[in-house]
PDB file of C-alpha atoms in Angstrom:
ATOM      1  CA  MET A1410      -3.766   0.442  54.483  1.00  0.00           C
ATOM      2  CA  ASN A1411      -0.558   1.554  56.890  1.00  0.00           C
ATOM      3  CA  LYS A1412       1.270   4.446  55.929  1.00  0.00           C
ATOM      4  CA  ASN A1413       4.370   2.954  55.052  1.00  0.00           C
ATOM      5  CA  TYR A1414       2.071   1.051  52.792  1.00  0.00           C
ATOM      6  CA  LEU A1415       0.750   4.559  51.375  1.00  0.00           C
ATOM      7  CA  LEU A1416       4.137   5.678  50.788  1.00  0.00           C
ATOM      8  CA  SER A1417       5.027   3.488  49.384  1.00  0.00           C
ATOM      9  CA  PHE A1418       2.092   2.395  46.131  1.00  0.00           C
ATOM     10  CA  ALA A1419       2.895   6.731  45.360  1.00  0.00           C
ATOM     11  CA  LEU A1420       6.798   6.229  45.077  1.00  0.00           C
ATOM     12  CA  ALA A1421       6.029   2.892  42.891  1.00  0.00           C
ATOM     13  CA  GLY A1422       4.126   5.375  40.977  1.00  0.00           C
ATOM     14  CA  PHE A1423       6.558   8.281  40.921  1.00  0.00           C
ATOM     15  CA  ALA A1424       9.183   5.741  39.955  1.00  0.00           C
ATOM     16  CA  PHE A1425       7.070   4.838  36.679  1.00  0.00           C
ATOM     17  CA  ILE A1426       6.008   8.161  35.411  1.00  0.00           C
ATOM     18  CA  THR A1427       8.956   9.009  35.107  1.00  0.00           C
ATOM     19  CA  MET A1428      10.656   5.998  32.883  1.00  0.00           C
ATOM     20  CA  GLY A1429       7.609   7.117  30.688  1.00  0.00           C
ATOM     21  CA  MET A1430       9.142  10.754  31.191  1.00  0.00           C
ATOM     22  CA  GLN A1431      12.296   9.875  29.884  1.00  0.00           C
ATOM     23  CA  CYS A1432      11.557   6.790  27.795  1.00  0.00           C
ATOM     24  CA  ASN A1433       9.138   9.984  25.439  1.00  0.00           C
ATOM     25  CA  LYS A1434      13.244  11.850  25.835  1.00  0.00           C
ATOM     26  CA  GLU A1435      14.948   8.746  24.855  1.00  0.00           C
ATOM     27  CA  MET A1436      12.892   8.722  21.575  1.00  0.00           C
ATOM     28  CA  PRO A1437      14.095   9.523  18.598  1.00  0.00           C
ATOM     29  CA  PRO A1438      12.450  12.594  16.663  1.00  0.00           C
ATOM     30  CA  PRO A1439       9.806  11.925  13.756  1.00  0.00           C
ATOM     31  CA  ILE A1440      11.867  11.160  10.737  1.00  0.00           C
ATOM     32  CA  ILE A1441      10.990  14.437   8.203  1.00  0.00           C
ATOM     33  CA  PRO A1442      10.658  13.115   4.823  1.00  0.00           C
ATOM     34  CA  VAL A1443      12.782  15.433   2.209  1.00  0.00           C
ATOM     35  CA  PHE A1444      10.236  14.435  -1.135  1.00  0.00           C
ATOM     36  CA  GLN A1445       7.249  12.908  -1.550  1.00  0.00           C
ATOM     37  CA  TYR A1446       6.790  11.034  -4.590  1.00  0.00           C
ATOM     38  CA  THR A1447       3.936  10.848  -6.572  1.00  0.00           C
ATOM     39  CA  ALA A1448       2.981   8.653 -10.047  1.00  0.00           C
ATOM     40  CA  LYS A1449       0.090   7.195 -11.178  1.00  0.00           C
ATOM     41  CA  LEU A1450      -0.635   3.709 -12.331  1.00  0.00           C
ATOM     42  CA  SER A1451      -2.690   2.717 -15.673  1.00  0.00           C
ATOM     43  CA  LEU A1452      -4.961   0.398 -14.964  1.00  0.00           C
ATOM     44  CA  THR A1453      -7.512  -2.021 -18.212  1.00  0.00           C
ATOM     45  CA  PRO A1454     -10.033  -2.964 -18.471  1.00  0.00           C
ATOM     46  CA  LEU A1455     -11.927  -0.681 -16.575  1.00  0.00           C
ATOM     47  CA  LYS A1456     -15.051  -2.348 -15.867  1.00  0.00           C
ATOM     48  CA  LYS A1457     -17.789  -2.120 -13.202  1.00  0.00           C
ATOM     49  CA  VAL A1458     -18.239  -6.139 -13.035  1.00  0.00           C
ATOM     50  CA  TYR A1459     -15.477  -8.767 -13.609  1.00  0.00           C
ATOM     51  CA  SER A1460     -16.588 -12.087 -14.066  1.00  0.00           C
ATOM     52  CA  ILE A1461     -14.027 -14.511 -13.286  1.00  0.00           C
ATOM     53  CA  ASN A1462     -10.619 -15.225 -15.420  1.00  0.00           C
ATOM     54  CA  ASP A1463     -10.939 -11.701 -16.188  1.00  0.00           C
ATOM     55  CA  THR A1464      -7.662 -10.107 -16.286  1.00  0.00           C
ATOM     56  CA  ILE A1465      -6.835  -6.360 -14.904  1.00  0.00           C
ATOM     57  CA  TRP A1466      -3.849  -5.400 -15.838  1.00  0.00           C
ATOM     58  CA  ILE A1467      -1.763  -2.719 -14.425  1.00  0.00           C
ATOM     59  CA  GLU A1468       1.435  -1.035 -15.402  1.00  0.00           C
ATOM     60  CA  TYR A1469       3.983   2.144 -14.473  1.00  0.00           C
ATOM     61  CA  LYS A1470       6.131   3.396 -16.680  1.00  0.00           C
ATOM     62  CA  THR A1471       8.642   6.836 -16.813  1.00  0.00           C
ATOM     63  CA  ALA A1472      10.363   8.154 -20.094  1.00  0.00           C
ATOM     64  CA  ASP A1473      13.619   8.216 -17.819  1.00  0.00           C
ATOM     65  CA  LYS A1474      14.734   7.621 -14.243  1.00  0.00           C
ATOM     66  CA  THR A1475      13.153  10.384 -12.138  1.00  0.00           C
ATOM     67  CA  LEU A1476      10.042  10.231  -9.905  1.00  0.00           C
ATOM     68  CA  PHE A1477       7.308  14.166  -9.097  1.00  0.00           C
ATOM     69  CA  ASP A1478       8.152  15.696  -5.508  1.00  0.00           C
ATOM     70  CA  LYS A1479       4.969  17.369  -3.796  1.00  0.00           C
ATOM     71  CA  LEU A1480       6.510  18.764  -2.396  1.00  0.00           C
ATOM     72  CA  SER A1481       8.746  21.018  -4.757  1.00  0.00           C
ATOM     73  CA  ALA A1482       6.962  20.521  -8.075  1.00  0.00           C
ATOM     74  CA  SER A1483       8.959  18.959 -10.009  1.00  0.00           C
ATOM     75  CA  ASN A1484      10.951  16.286 -10.697  1.00  0.00           C
ATOM     76  CA  ILE A1485      13.584  14.574  -9.032  1.00  0.00           C
ATOM     77  CA  SER A1486      17.114  12.493 -10.116  1.00  0.00           C
ATOM     78  CA  THR A1487      16.302   8.884  -9.127  1.00  0.00           C
ATOM     79  CA  ASP A1488      19.154   7.177 -10.748  1.00  0.00           C
ATOM     80  CA  THR A1489      20.094   5.332  -8.269  1.00  0.00           C
ATOM     81  CA  THR A1490      17.305   3.956  -6.904  1.00  0.00           C
ATOM     82  CA  PHE A1491      14.990   0.893  -7.500  1.00  0.00           C
ATOM     83  CA  LEU A1492      11.058   0.505  -6.283  1.00  0.00           C
ATOM     84  CA  LYS A1493       9.779  -2.048  -4.074  1.00  0.00           C
ATOM     85  CA  VAL A1494       6.733  -2.577  -5.046  1.00  0.00           C
ATOM     86  CA  PHE A1495       2.975  -3.887  -3.520  1.00  0.00           C
ATOM     87  CA  PHE A1496      -0.076  -4.788  -3.809  1.00  0.00           C
ATOM     88  CA  THR A1497      -2.465  -5.231  -1.797  1.00  0.00           C
ATOM     89  CA  LEU A1498      -5.901  -7.154  -2.300  1.00  0.00           C
ATOM     90  CA  ILE A1499      -8.579  -7.651   0.183  1.00  0.00           C
ATOM     91  CA  LYS A1500     -12.095  -9.065  -0.053  1.00  0.00           C
ATOM     92  CA  GLN A1501     -14.840  -6.779   1.435  1.00  0.00           C
ATOM     93  CA  TYR A1502     -18.036  -8.563   1.017  1.00  0.00           C
ATOM     94  CA  PRO A1503     -19.197 -11.381   1.352  1.00  0.00           C
ATOM     95  CA  ILE A1504     -16.956 -12.030   5.333  1.00  0.00           C
ATOM     96  CA  ASP A1505     -14.499 -14.746   4.635  1.00  0.00           C
ATOM     97  CA  ARG A1506     -12.563 -15.640   7.276  1.00  0.00           C
ATOM     98  CA  ASN A1507     -10.845 -18.449   5.832  1.00  0.00           C
ATOM     99  CA  ILE A1508      -7.116 -17.484   4.450  1.00  0.00           C
ATOM    100  CA  ASP A1509      -7.512 -17.906   0.656  1.00  0.00           C
ATOM    101  CA  THR A1510      -6.042 -17.151  -2.910  1.00  0.00           C
ATOM    102  CA  TYR A1511      -8.189 -15.014  -4.743  1.00  0.00           C
ATOM    103  CA  ALA A1512      -5.962 -13.623  -7.907  1.00  0.00           C
ATOM    104  CA  SER A1513      -3.137 -15.816 -10.080  1.00  0.00           C
ATOM    105  CA  VAL A1514      -0.762 -12.711 -10.626  1.00  0.00           C
ATOM    106  CA  VAL A1515       1.514 -12.310 -14.261  1.00  0.00           C
ATOM    107  CA  VAL A1516       4.098  -9.671 -14.754  1.00  0.00           C
ATOM    108  CA  GLU A1517       5.019  -9.010 -18.442  1.00  0.00           C
ATOM    109  CA  ASN A1518       8.491  -7.458 -17.943  1.00  0.00           C
ATOM    110  CA  GLY A1519      10.307 -10.934 -16.496  1.00  0.00           C
ATOM    111  CA  LEU A1520      10.549  -9.395 -12.663  1.00  0.00           C
ATOM    112  CA  ASP A1521      10.183 -12.123  -9.828  1.00  0.00           C
ATOM    113  CA  ILE A1522       7.458 -11.735  -7.691  1.00  0.00           C
ATOM    114  CA  ASN A1523       6.452 -13.310  -4.448  1.00  0.00           C
ATOM    115  CA  PHE A1524       1.970 -13.068  -4.148  1.00  0.00           C
ATOM    116  CA  GLY A1525      -0.393 -15.183  -2.169  1.00  0.00           C
ATOM    117  CA  PRO A1526      -2.431 -14.772   1.073  1.00  0.00           C
ATOM    118  CA  LEU A1527      -0.917 -14.401   4.116  1.00  0.00           C
ATOM    119  CA  VAL A1528      -4.173 -13.705   5.579  1.00  0.00           C
ATOM    120  CA  SER A1529      -7.442 -14.229   5.883  1.00  0.00           C
ATOM    121  CA  THR A1530      -9.178 -12.094   3.333  1.00  0.00           C
ATOM    122  CA  ARG A1531      -6.254 -10.420   2.104  1.00  0.00           C
ATOM    123  CA  ASN A1532      -3.394 -11.527  -0.741  1.00  0.00           C
ATOM    124  CA  ASP A1533       0.143  -9.032  -1.601  1.00  0.00           C
ATOM    125  CA  LEU A1534       2.262  -8.663  -4.134  1.00  0.00           C
ATOM    126  CA  ASN A1535       6.086  -7.884  -4.083  1.00  0.00           C
ATOM    127  CA  PHE A1536       7.885  -7.520  -6.806  1.00  0.00           C
ATOM    128  CA  ILE A1537      11.368  -4.661  -6.758  1.00  0.00           C
ATOM    129  CA  THR A1538      11.615  -3.314 -10.329  1.00  0.00           C
ATOM    130  CA  TYR A1539      15.400  -2.832 -11.770  1.00  0.00           C
ATOM    131  CA  CYS A1540      17.757  -1.155 -10.268  1.00  0.00           C
ATOM    132  CA  ASN A1541      19.501   0.975 -13.144  1.00  0.00           C
ATOM    133  CA  ASN A1542      19.281   3.653 -14.679  1.00  0.00           C
ATOM    134  CA  ASP A1543      16.204   2.447 -17.428  1.00  0.00           C
ATOM    135  CA  PRO A1544      12.990   4.295 -16.519  1.00  0.00           C
ATOM    136  CA  TYR A1545      11.266   2.384 -14.142  1.00  0.00           C
ATOM    137  CA  TYR A1546       8.462  -0.321 -15.260  1.00  0.00           C
ATOM    138  CA  PHE A1547       6.248  -3.100 -15.044  1.00  0.00           C
ATOM    139  CA  LYS A1548       2.777  -4.102 -15.835  1.00  0.00           C
ATOM    140  CA  VAL A1549       1.475  -6.918 -13.938  1.00  0.00           C
ATOM    141  CA  GLY A1550      -2.190  -8.774 -14.672  1.00  0.00           C
ATOM    142  CA  ILE A1551      -4.238  -9.906 -12.044  1.00  0.00           C
ATOM    143  CA  ILE A1552      -5.740 -13.013 -13.014  1.00  0.00           C
ATOM    144  CA  LEU A1553      -9.600 -12.646 -11.007  1.00  0.00           C
ATOM    145  CA  LEU A1554     -10.687 -16.374  -9.665  1.00  0.00           C
ATOM    146  CA  LYS A1555     -13.661 -15.363  -6.603  1.00  0.00           C
ATOM    147  CA  THR A1556     -16.246 -13.398  -6.812  1.00  0.00           C
ATOM    148  CA  GLY A1557     -17.390 -11.245  -4.416  1.00  0.00           C
ATOM    149  CA  VAL A1558     -15.812  -7.286  -3.542  1.00  0.00           C
ATOM    150  CA  TYR A1559     -12.726  -6.485  -3.249  1.00  0.00           C
ATOM    151  CA  SER A1560     -10.555  -3.694  -2.633  1.00  0.00           C
ATOM    152  CA  LEU A1561      -6.827  -3.208  -4.992  1.00  0.00           C
ATOM    153  CA  GLN A1562      -3.782  -1.003  -2.579  1.00  0.00           C
ATOM    154  CA  PRO A1563      -1.185  -0.006  -4.360  1.00  0.00           C
ATOM    155  CA  GLY A1564       2.042   1.518  -2.711  1.00  0.00           C
ATOM    156  CA  ALA A1565       6.048   1.415  -3.360  1.00  0.00           C
ATOM    157  CA  VAL A1566       9.243   1.974  -1.340  1.00  0.00           C
ATOM    158  CA  VAL A1567      11.863   4.161  -2.813  1.00  0.00           C
ATOM    159  CA  SER A1568      15.374   2.341  -2.092  1.00  0.00           C
ATOM    160  CA  PRO A1569      18.911   3.557  -2.515  1.00  0.00           C
ATOM    161  CA  CYS A1570      21.146   0.666  -5.617  1.00  0.00           C
ATOM    162  CA  PRO A1571      23.580  -1.536  -4.013  1.00  0.00           C
ATOM    163  CA  ASP A1572      26.451   1.009  -4.758  1.00  0.00           C
ATOM    164  CA  LYS A1573      24.766   4.201  -2.691  1.00  0.00           C
ATOM    165  CA  LYS A1574      24.392   3.480   1.066  1.00  0.00           C
ATOM    166  CA  THR A1575      22.225   5.587   1.637  1.00  0.00           C
ATOM    167  CA  ASN A1576      18.996   7.073   0.671  1.00  0.00           C
ATOM    168  CA  LEU A1577      17.198  10.926   2.124  1.00  0.00           C
ATOM    169  CA  PRO A1578      14.031  10.018   3.278  1.00  0.00           C
ATOM    170  CA  SER A1579      10.882  10.057   2.022  1.00  0.00           C
ATOM    171  CA  THR A1580       7.698   9.266   1.244  1.00  0.00           C
ATOM    172  CA  PHE A1581       5.225   7.710  -2.150  1.00  0.00           C
ATOM    173  CA  MET A1582       1.944   7.279  -2.969  1.00  0.00           C
ATOM    174  CA  TYR A1583       0.379   5.888  -6.326  1.00  0.00           C
ATOM    175  CA  THR A1584      -2.754   7.178  -7.556  1.00  0.00           C
ATOM    176  CA  PHE A1585      -4.679   5.451 -10.428  1.00  0.00           C
ATOM    177  CA  ASP A1586      -5.089   6.724 -13.883  1.00  0.00           C
ATOM    178  CA  LEU A1587      -8.801   7.288 -13.985  1.00  0.00           C
ATOM    179  CA  PRO A1588     -12.190   9.085 -14.288  1.00  0.00           C
ATOM    180  CA  ASP A1589     -13.627   6.913 -11.169  1.00  0.00           C
ATOM    181  CA  CYS A1590     -12.072   4.273  -8.866  1.00  0.00           C
ATOM    182  CA  ASN A1591     -15.379   2.237  -8.424  1.00  0.00           C
ATOM    183  CA  TYR A1592     -16.938   4.166  -5.894  1.00  0.00           C
ATOM    184  CA  SER A1593     -20.407   2.888  -7.052  1.00  0.00           C
ATOM    185  CA  VAL A1594     -19.129  -0.183  -6.617  1.00  0.00           C
ATOM    186  CA  TRP A1595     -18.147   0.096  -2.714  1.00  0.00           C
ATOM    187  CA  LYS A1596     -20.687   1.979  -2.012  1.00  0.00           C
ATOM    188  CA  SER A1597     -22.595  -0.870  -2.165  1.00  0.00           C
ATOM    189  CA  ILE A1598     -21.470  -3.105   0.286  1.00  0.00           C
ATOM    190  CA  ALA A1599     -19.627  -0.325   2.348  1.00  0.00           C
ATOM    191  CA  THR A1600     -21.138  -0.932   5.380  1.00  0.00           C
ATOM    192  CA  GLN A1601     -21.510  -4.925   5.376  1.00  0.00           C
ATOM    193  CA  SER A1602     -18.031  -5.199   4.629  1.00  0.00           C
ATOM    194  CA  ALA A1603     -15.779  -7.157   6.751  1.00  0.00           C
ATOM    195  CA  ASN A1604     -12.829  -5.053   7.766  1.00  0.00           C
ATOM    196  CA  GLY A1605     -13.854  -1.987   9.140  1.00  0.00           C
ATOM    197  CA  GLN A1606     -12.235   0.412   7.127  1.00  0.00           C
ATOM    198  CA  ASP A1607     -15.348   2.135   5.922  1.00  0.00           C
ATOM    199  CA  SER A1608     -14.438   5.759   6.027  1.00  0.00           C
ATOM    200  CA  TYR A1609     -10.637   4.580   4.708  1.00  0.00           C
ATOM    201  CA  ILE A1610     -11.671   2.508   1.776  1.00  0.00           C
ATOM    202  CA  GLY A1611     -13.934   5.045   0.987  1.00  0.00           C
ATOM    203  CA  PHE A1612     -11.744   7.553   1.282  1.00  0.00           C
ATOM    204  CA  GLY A1613      -8.986   5.835  -0.332  1.00  0.00           C
ATOM    205  CA  ILE A1614     -11.423   5.117  -2.548  1.00  0.00           C
ATOM    206  CA  GLU A1615     -12.219   9.079  -3.608  1.00  0.00           C
ATOM    207  CA  GLY A1616      -8.821  10.064  -4.102  1.00  0.00           C
ATOM    208  CA  LYS A1617      -8.651   7.202  -6.418  1.00  0.00           C
ATOM    209  CA  GLN A1618      -5.649   5.246  -4.516  1.00  0.00           C
ATOM    210  CA  ILE A1619      -7.567   2.011  -3.542  1.00  0.00           C
ATOM    211  CA  PHE A1620      -9.745   0.436  -6.044  1.00  0.00           C
ATOM    212  CA  ALA A1621     -13.014  -1.064  -6.013  1.00  0.00           C
ATOM    213  CA  ILE A1622     -13.355  -4.612  -7.891  1.00  0.00           C
ATOM    214  CA  LYS A1623     -16.688  -6.185  -8.076  1.00  0.00           C
ATOM    215  CA  VAL A1624     -16.841 -10.233  -9.211  1.00  0.00           C
ATOM    216  CA  GLU A1625     -19.433 -11.880 -10.211  1.00  0.00           C
TER     217      GLU A1625
END
């Protein structure tokens, strides 16, 4: 290997490192949330084992157009926002690599929903709340159609109404207002889960951010 080749190789490596450093410098700083909203969901009925065609009702309702902020430990007025809500239903056991529909969905208050399987093991529900000054409200029913063990994870994004162009950066976390989110159901199949997320799912169930569903 001649010296010219070694020199060219070294210069190329130096240029690559320099470009990487410049790219890092040009990356915008991470967005720090101004608000960290949290809210509780009601879920009924609470069971250890559900049957096919059972309906799990999930409801969220506020007294006014405010959300609780963890950072300030106070309610924040959010009268010019709406919620982009999502629920993810993942089949954890038995292993199922096919794209399948595990449930159907009904709503009580006329919201337009999108629901269905997009990838294997997973069904997604998405909808938005009304953009007005009424309190946040939705009630959805998940009708269980297939046997197995599932995890149900809710989430939401606070978005500005059309007449408000900007919104202060925030995060949003739902927790279930339940004494227990069926951790024992998850623990019984955790090592056999098809999704390789044992710690994440278990932590979420213990933290009441994820609900475990067993259907027989």
